PDB file of C-alpha atoms in Angstrom:
ATOM      1  CA  MET A  12     130.103 164.303-216.037  1.00 93.00           C
ATOM      2  CA  ILE A  13     132.156 165.779-213.941  1.00 96.00           C
ATOM      3  CA  SER A  14     135.649 166.481-214.606  1.00 97.00           C
ATOM      4  CA  ILE A  15     137.790 168.048-212.248  1.00 97.00           C
ATOM      5  CA  ILE A  16     141.271 169.194-213.250  1.00 96.00           C
ATOM      6  CA  LEU A  17     144.297 169.500-210.617  1.00 96.00           C
ATOM      7  CA  PRO A  18     147.068 171.364-211.077  1.00 95.00           C
ATOM      8  CA  THR A  19     150.206 170.607-209.442  1.00 95.00           C
ATOM      9  CA  TYR A  20     153.792 170.591-208.622  1.00 93.00           C
ATOM     10  CA  ASN A  21     155.158 168.965-205.870  1.00 95.00           C
ATOM     11  CA  GLU A  22     152.622 167.065-204.259  1.00 96.00           C
ATOM     12  CA  ALA A  23     153.587 163.737-203.756  1.00 97.00           C
ATOM     13  CA  SER A  24     152.624 164.089-199.991  1.00 97.00           C
ATOM     14  CA  ASN A  25     148.769 165.480-200.710  1.00 97.00           C
ATOM     15  CA  ILE A  26     147.991 164.302-203.961  1.00 98.00           C
ATOM     16  CA  GLY A  27     147.122 160.887-202.461  1.00 97.00           C
ATOM     17  CA  ILE A  28     144.640 162.160-199.826  1.00 98.00           C
ATOM     18  CA  ILE A  29     142.738 164.983-202.564  1.00 97.00           C
ATOM     19  CA  ILE A  30     141.903 161.906-204.578  1.00 97.00           C
ATOM     20  CA  SER A  31     140.554 159.834-201.677  1.00 97.00           C
ATOM     21  CA  ARG A  32     138.296 162.950-200.996  1.00 97.00           C
ATOM     22  CA  ILE A  33     137.116 163.939-204.175  1.00 97.00           C
ATOM     23  CA  SER A  34     136.350 160.746-204.752  1.00 96.00           C
ATOM     24  CA  LYS A  35     134.391 159.924-201.461  1.00 97.00           C
ATOM     25  CA  THR A  36     132.602 163.418-202.164  1.00 97.00           C
ATOM     26  CA  LEU A  37     131.673 162.102-205.754  1.00 96.00           C
ATOM     27  CA  LYS A  38     131.361 158.602-204.965  1.00 93.00           C
ATOM     28  CA  ASN A  39     127.772 158.816-206.690  1.00 95.00           C
ATOM     29  CA  SER A  40     128.296 161.010-209.218  1.00 96.00           C
ATOM     30  CA  LYS A  41     130.095 159.990-212.680  1.00 97.00           C
ATOM     31  CA  TYR A  42     133.126 161.688-212.473  1.00 97.00           C
ATOM     32  CA  GLU A  43     136.754 162.427-213.950  1.00 98.00           C
ATOM     33  CA  ILE A  44     139.558 163.434-212.329  1.00 98.00           C
ATOM     34  CA  ILE A  45     142.480 164.902-214.819  1.00 98.00           C
ATOM     35  CA  ILE A  46     145.781 165.865-213.123  1.00 97.00           C
ATOM     36  CA  VAL A  47     148.096 168.155-214.920  1.00 95.00           C
ATOM     37  CA  ASP A  48     151.675 167.805-213.904  1.00 94.00           C
ATOM     38  CA  ASP A  49     154.332 170.733-214.115  1.00 92.00           C
ATOM     39  CA  ASN A  50     157.422 168.112-214.426  1.00 91.00           C
ATOM     40  CA  SER A  51     157.411 167.645-210.184  1.00 92.00           C
ATOM     41  CA  PRO A  52     160.743 166.738-209.414  1.00 94.00           C
ATOM     42  CA  ASP A  53     159.026 164.593-206.182  1.00 96.00           C
ATOM     43  CA  GLY A  54     157.364 162.251-207.996  1.00 96.00           C
ATOM     44  CA  THR A  55     153.743 163.006-208.200  1.00 97.00           C
ATOM     45  CA  ALA A  56     152.982 162.337-211.381  1.00 96.00           C
ATOM     46  CA  ASP A  57     154.260 158.686-210.760  1.00 97.00           C
ATOM     47  CA  ILE A  58     152.088 158.229-207.452  1.00 97.00           C
ATOM     48  CA  ALA A  59     148.810 159.931-209.794  1.00 97.00           C
ATOM     49  CA  GLN A  60     149.569 157.127-212.059  1.00 97.00           C
ATOM     50  CA  LYS A  61     149.445 154.000-209.882  1.00 97.00           C
ATOM     51  CA  LEU A  62     146.015 155.937-208.561  1.00 96.00           C
ATOM     52  CA  ALA A  63     144.381 155.861-211.471  1.00 96.00           C
ATOM     53  CA  LYS A  64     144.437 152.317-211.491  1.00 96.00           C
ATOM     54  CA  LYS A  65     141.993 152.466-208.493  1.00 96.00           C
ATOM     55  CA  TYR A  66     140.101 155.778-209.005  1.00 96.00           C
ATOM     56  CA  PRO A  67     138.865 157.599-212.545  1.00 97.00           C
ATOM     57  CA  VAL A  68     142.334 159.557-213.244  1.00 97.00           C
ATOM     58  CA  ARG A  69     144.043 160.780-215.916  1.00 97.00           C
ATOM     59  CA  VAL A  70     147.705 162.145-215.363  1.00 97.00           C
ATOM     60  CA  HIS A  71     149.133 164.620-218.161  1.00 94.00           C
ATOM     61  CA  VAL A  72     152.823 165.816-217.462  1.00 93.00           C
ATOM     62  CA  ARG A  73     153.991 169.161-219.182  1.00 88.00           C
ATOM     63  CA  LYS A  74     157.881 168.949-219.496  1.00 83.00           C
ATOM     64  CA  ASN A  75     158.396 172.460-219.717  1.00 72.00           C
ATOM     65  CA  GLU A  76     157.597 174.123-216.114  1.00 63.00           C
ATOM     66  CA  ARG A  77     154.848 176.718-216.862  1.00 64.00           C
ATOM     67  CA  GLY A  78     153.470 177.197-213.868  1.00 63.00           C
ATOM     68  CA  LEU A  79     150.746 176.351-212.299  1.00 60.00           C
ATOM     69  CA  ALA A  80     148.381 178.976-213.423  1.00 58.00           C
ATOM     70  CA  THR A  81     148.492 177.621-217.153  1.00 58.00           C
ATOM     71  CA  ALA A  82     147.424 174.300-216.512  1.00 51.00           C
TER      72      ALA A  82
END
């Protein structure tokens, strides 16, 4: 299994694109995408949760912003 961890902050306009591209690239592999959102105010986590219905996505929202490097 391949696990891809995506740290995010205010990526609402990009998250669907990147998840779709990862899924196309890994379509013949067993994989998961783990979104670690740094409490984005733009709804990134909500969009990722909706995408989890179609793709193997798990979303973890950190309520205290700690920066992307700590994801």
